[in-house]
Amino acid sequence: MIAGLTASSVGLLLQITVGTSPAQPNDAVLIAKAKGIHDRVIKLDTHNDIDPANFTADCNYAMRLTTQVNLPKMVEGDMDVSFMIAYVGQGPLTPEGFDDAYRQVVAKFELILFCV
């Protein structure tokens, strides 16, 4: 009896799994609906760390870089907005450490303003 229930349970699970597999005819409808939503909304990425080395004439975010985000990738992915983050790692919690962090973040802000 237990073996019969186990076999039945396995058969039912198999039927449920096959019945809800990703290769269903409704997938085309679902994908079309998702693409329609994608086309109508603003797509944004709220956190992209920047590297000052990527703000030169020879290497910048207008080029296809190995970075997570750049303009060619944004165009291909139909991304509308990227919030670029001027991240500075924590250094010594001293006046000198704070001054160093301030200099680093201001340099990043200035690079961003230069590109705008």
Tab-separated table of C-alpha atoms in Angstrom:
chain	number	residue	atom	x	y	z
A	1	MET	CA	0.000	0.000	0.000
A	2	ILE	CA	2.741	2.480	0.939
A	3	ALA	CA	4.705	1.557	-2.196
A	4	GLY	CA	1.558	2.148	-4.243
A	5	LEU	CA	1.035	5.560	-2.704
A	6	THR	CA	4.663	6.437	-3.309
A	7	ALA	CA	4.429	5.427	-6.962
A	8	SER	CA	1.175	7.358	-7.305
A	9	SER	CA	2.715	10.386	-5.641
A	10	VAL	CA	5.703	10.249	-7.965
A	11	GLY	CA	3.366	9.950	-10.956
A	12	LEU	CA	1.317	12.931	-9.766
A	13	LEU	CA	4.436	15.036	-9.184
A	14	LEU	CA	5.737	14.099	-12.619
A	15	GLN	CA	2.409	15.076	-14.176
A	16	ILE	CA	2.391	18.409	-12.320
A	17	THR	CA	6.016	19.104	-13.274
A	18	VAL	CA	5.447	18.268	-16.929
A	19	GLY	CA	2.172	20.179	-16.933
A	20	THR	CA	3.890	23.339	-15.707
A	21	SER	CA	7.163	23.065	-17.616
A	22	PRO	CA	8.593	26.224	-19.210
A	23	ALA	CA	7.858	24.941	-22.737
A	24	GLN	CA	4.133	25.706	-22.682
A	25	PRO	CA	2.238	27.372	-25.553
A	26	ASN	CA	1.247	30.231	-23.211
A	27	ASP	CA	4.911	31.236	-22.915
A	28	ALA	CA	4.707	33.275	-26.124
A	29	VAL	CA	1.769	35.224	-24.692
A	30	LEU	CA	3.566	35.749	-21.385
A	31	ILE	CA	6.771	36.865	-23.110
A	32	ALA	CA	4.842	39.278	-25.340
A	33	LYS	CA	3.112	40.715	-22.271
A	34	ALA	CA	6.451	41.101	-20.448
A	35	LYS	CA	8.025	42.829	-23.474
A	36	GLY	CA	5.047	45.182	-23.662
A	37	ILE	CA	5.525	46.154	-20.025
A	38	HIS	CA	9.277	46.513	-20.577
A	39	ASP	CA	8.644	48.905	-23.471
A	40	ARG	CA	6.250	51.101	-21.456
A	41	VAL	CA	8.168	51.574	-18.210
A	42	ILE	CA	11.320	53.443	-17.282
A	43	LYS	CA	14.120	50.951	-16.697
A	44	LEU	CA	16.745	52.020	-14.201
A	45	ASP	CA	19.656	50.596	-12.299
A	46	THR	CA	19.941	52.249	-8.913
A	47	HIS	CA	23.541	51.380	-8.045
A	48	ASN	CA	26.601	51.336	-10.299
A	49	ASP	CA	29.989	51.968	-8.724
A	50	ILE	CA	32.260	54.084	-10.892
A	51	ASP	CA	36.005	53.968	-11.397
A	52	PRO	CA	37.892	57.212	-12.146
A	53	ALA	CA	40.080	55.227	-14.570
A	54	ASN	CA	37.001	54.940	-16.805
A	55	PHE	CA	36.698	58.688	-17.333
A	56	THR	CA	39.443	59.257	-19.896
A	57	ALA	CA	39.346	59.827	-23.641
A	58	ASP	CA	40.751	56.324	-24.211
A	59	CYS	CA	38.582	54.511	-21.659
A	60	ASN	CA	35.137	55.737	-20.692
A	61	TYR	CA	31.551	54.689	-20.122
A	62	ALA	CA	30.578	55.638	-23.682
A	63	MET	CA	32.610	52.589	-24.795
A	64	ARG	CA	31.956	48.895	-24.374
A	65	LEU	CA	34.018	48.148	-21.291
A	66	THR	CA	34.171	45.117	-19.043
A	67	THR	CA	32.281	47.180	-16.459
A	68	GLN	CA	28.833	46.224	-15.267
A	69	VAL	CA	27.275	49.234	-17.003
A	70	ASN	CA	28.215	51.441	-19.943
A	71	LEU	CA	26.276	53.198	-22.670
A	72	PRO	CA	26.514	50.433	-25.308
A	73	LYS	CA	25.186	47.882	-22.798
A	74	MET	CA	22.450	50.268	-21.701
A	75	VAL	CA	21.314	50.786	-25.305
A	76	GLU	CA	21.330	47.038	-26.020
A	77	GLY	CA	19.403	46.288	-22.833
A	78	ASP	CA	16.981	49.196	-23.332
A	79	MET	CA	18.055	50.621	-19.963
A	80	ASP	CA	16.996	54.225	-19.438
A	81	VAL	CA	18.807	55.392	-16.290
A	82	SER	CA	21.907	54.478	-14.320
A	83	PHE	CA	22.658	55.952	-10.922
A	84	MET	CA	26.436	56.125	-10.743
A	85	ILE	CA	27.794	55.785	-7.223
A	86	ALA	CA	30.844	57.662	-5.992
A	87	TYR	CA	31.838	54.925	-3.541
A	88	VAL	CA	34.898	55.356	-1.365
A	89	GLY	CA	36.036	52.549	0.880
A	90	GLN	CA	36.371	53.201	4.576
A	91	GLY	CA	39.825	54.201	5.646
A	92	PRO	CA	41.209	55.295	8.984
A	93	LEU	CA	38.681	57.126	11.160
A	94	THR	CA	41.044	60.034	11.631
A	95	PRO	CA	41.063	63.614	10.332
A	96	GLU	CA	43.554	62.509	7.677
A	97	GLY	CA	41.384	59.519	6.725
A	98	PHE	CA	38.301	61.730	6.397
A	99	ASP	CA	40.277	64.222	4.271
A	100	ASP	CA	41.448	61.398	2.003
A	101	ALA	CA	37.901	60.037	1.591
A	102	TYR	CA	36.627	63.537	0.851
A	103	ARG	CA	39.291	64.077	-1.829
A	104	GLN	CA	38.455	60.730	-3.459
A	105	VAL	CA	34.700	61.307	-3.575
A	106	VAL	CA	35.029	64.895	-4.823
A	107	ALA	CA	37.326	63.673	-7.594
A	108	LYS	CA	34.637	61.164	-8.633
A	109	PHE	CA	31.916	63.826	-8.578
A	110	GLU	CA	34.059	66.131	-10.701
A	111	LEU	CA	34.578	63.363	-13.268
A	112	ILE	CA	30.834	62.782	-13.458
A	113	LEU	CA	30.175	66.519	-13.917
A	114	PHE	CA	32.858	66.628	-16.605
A	115	CYS	CA	30.971	63.992	-18.575
A	116	VAL	CA	27.533	65.604	-18.249
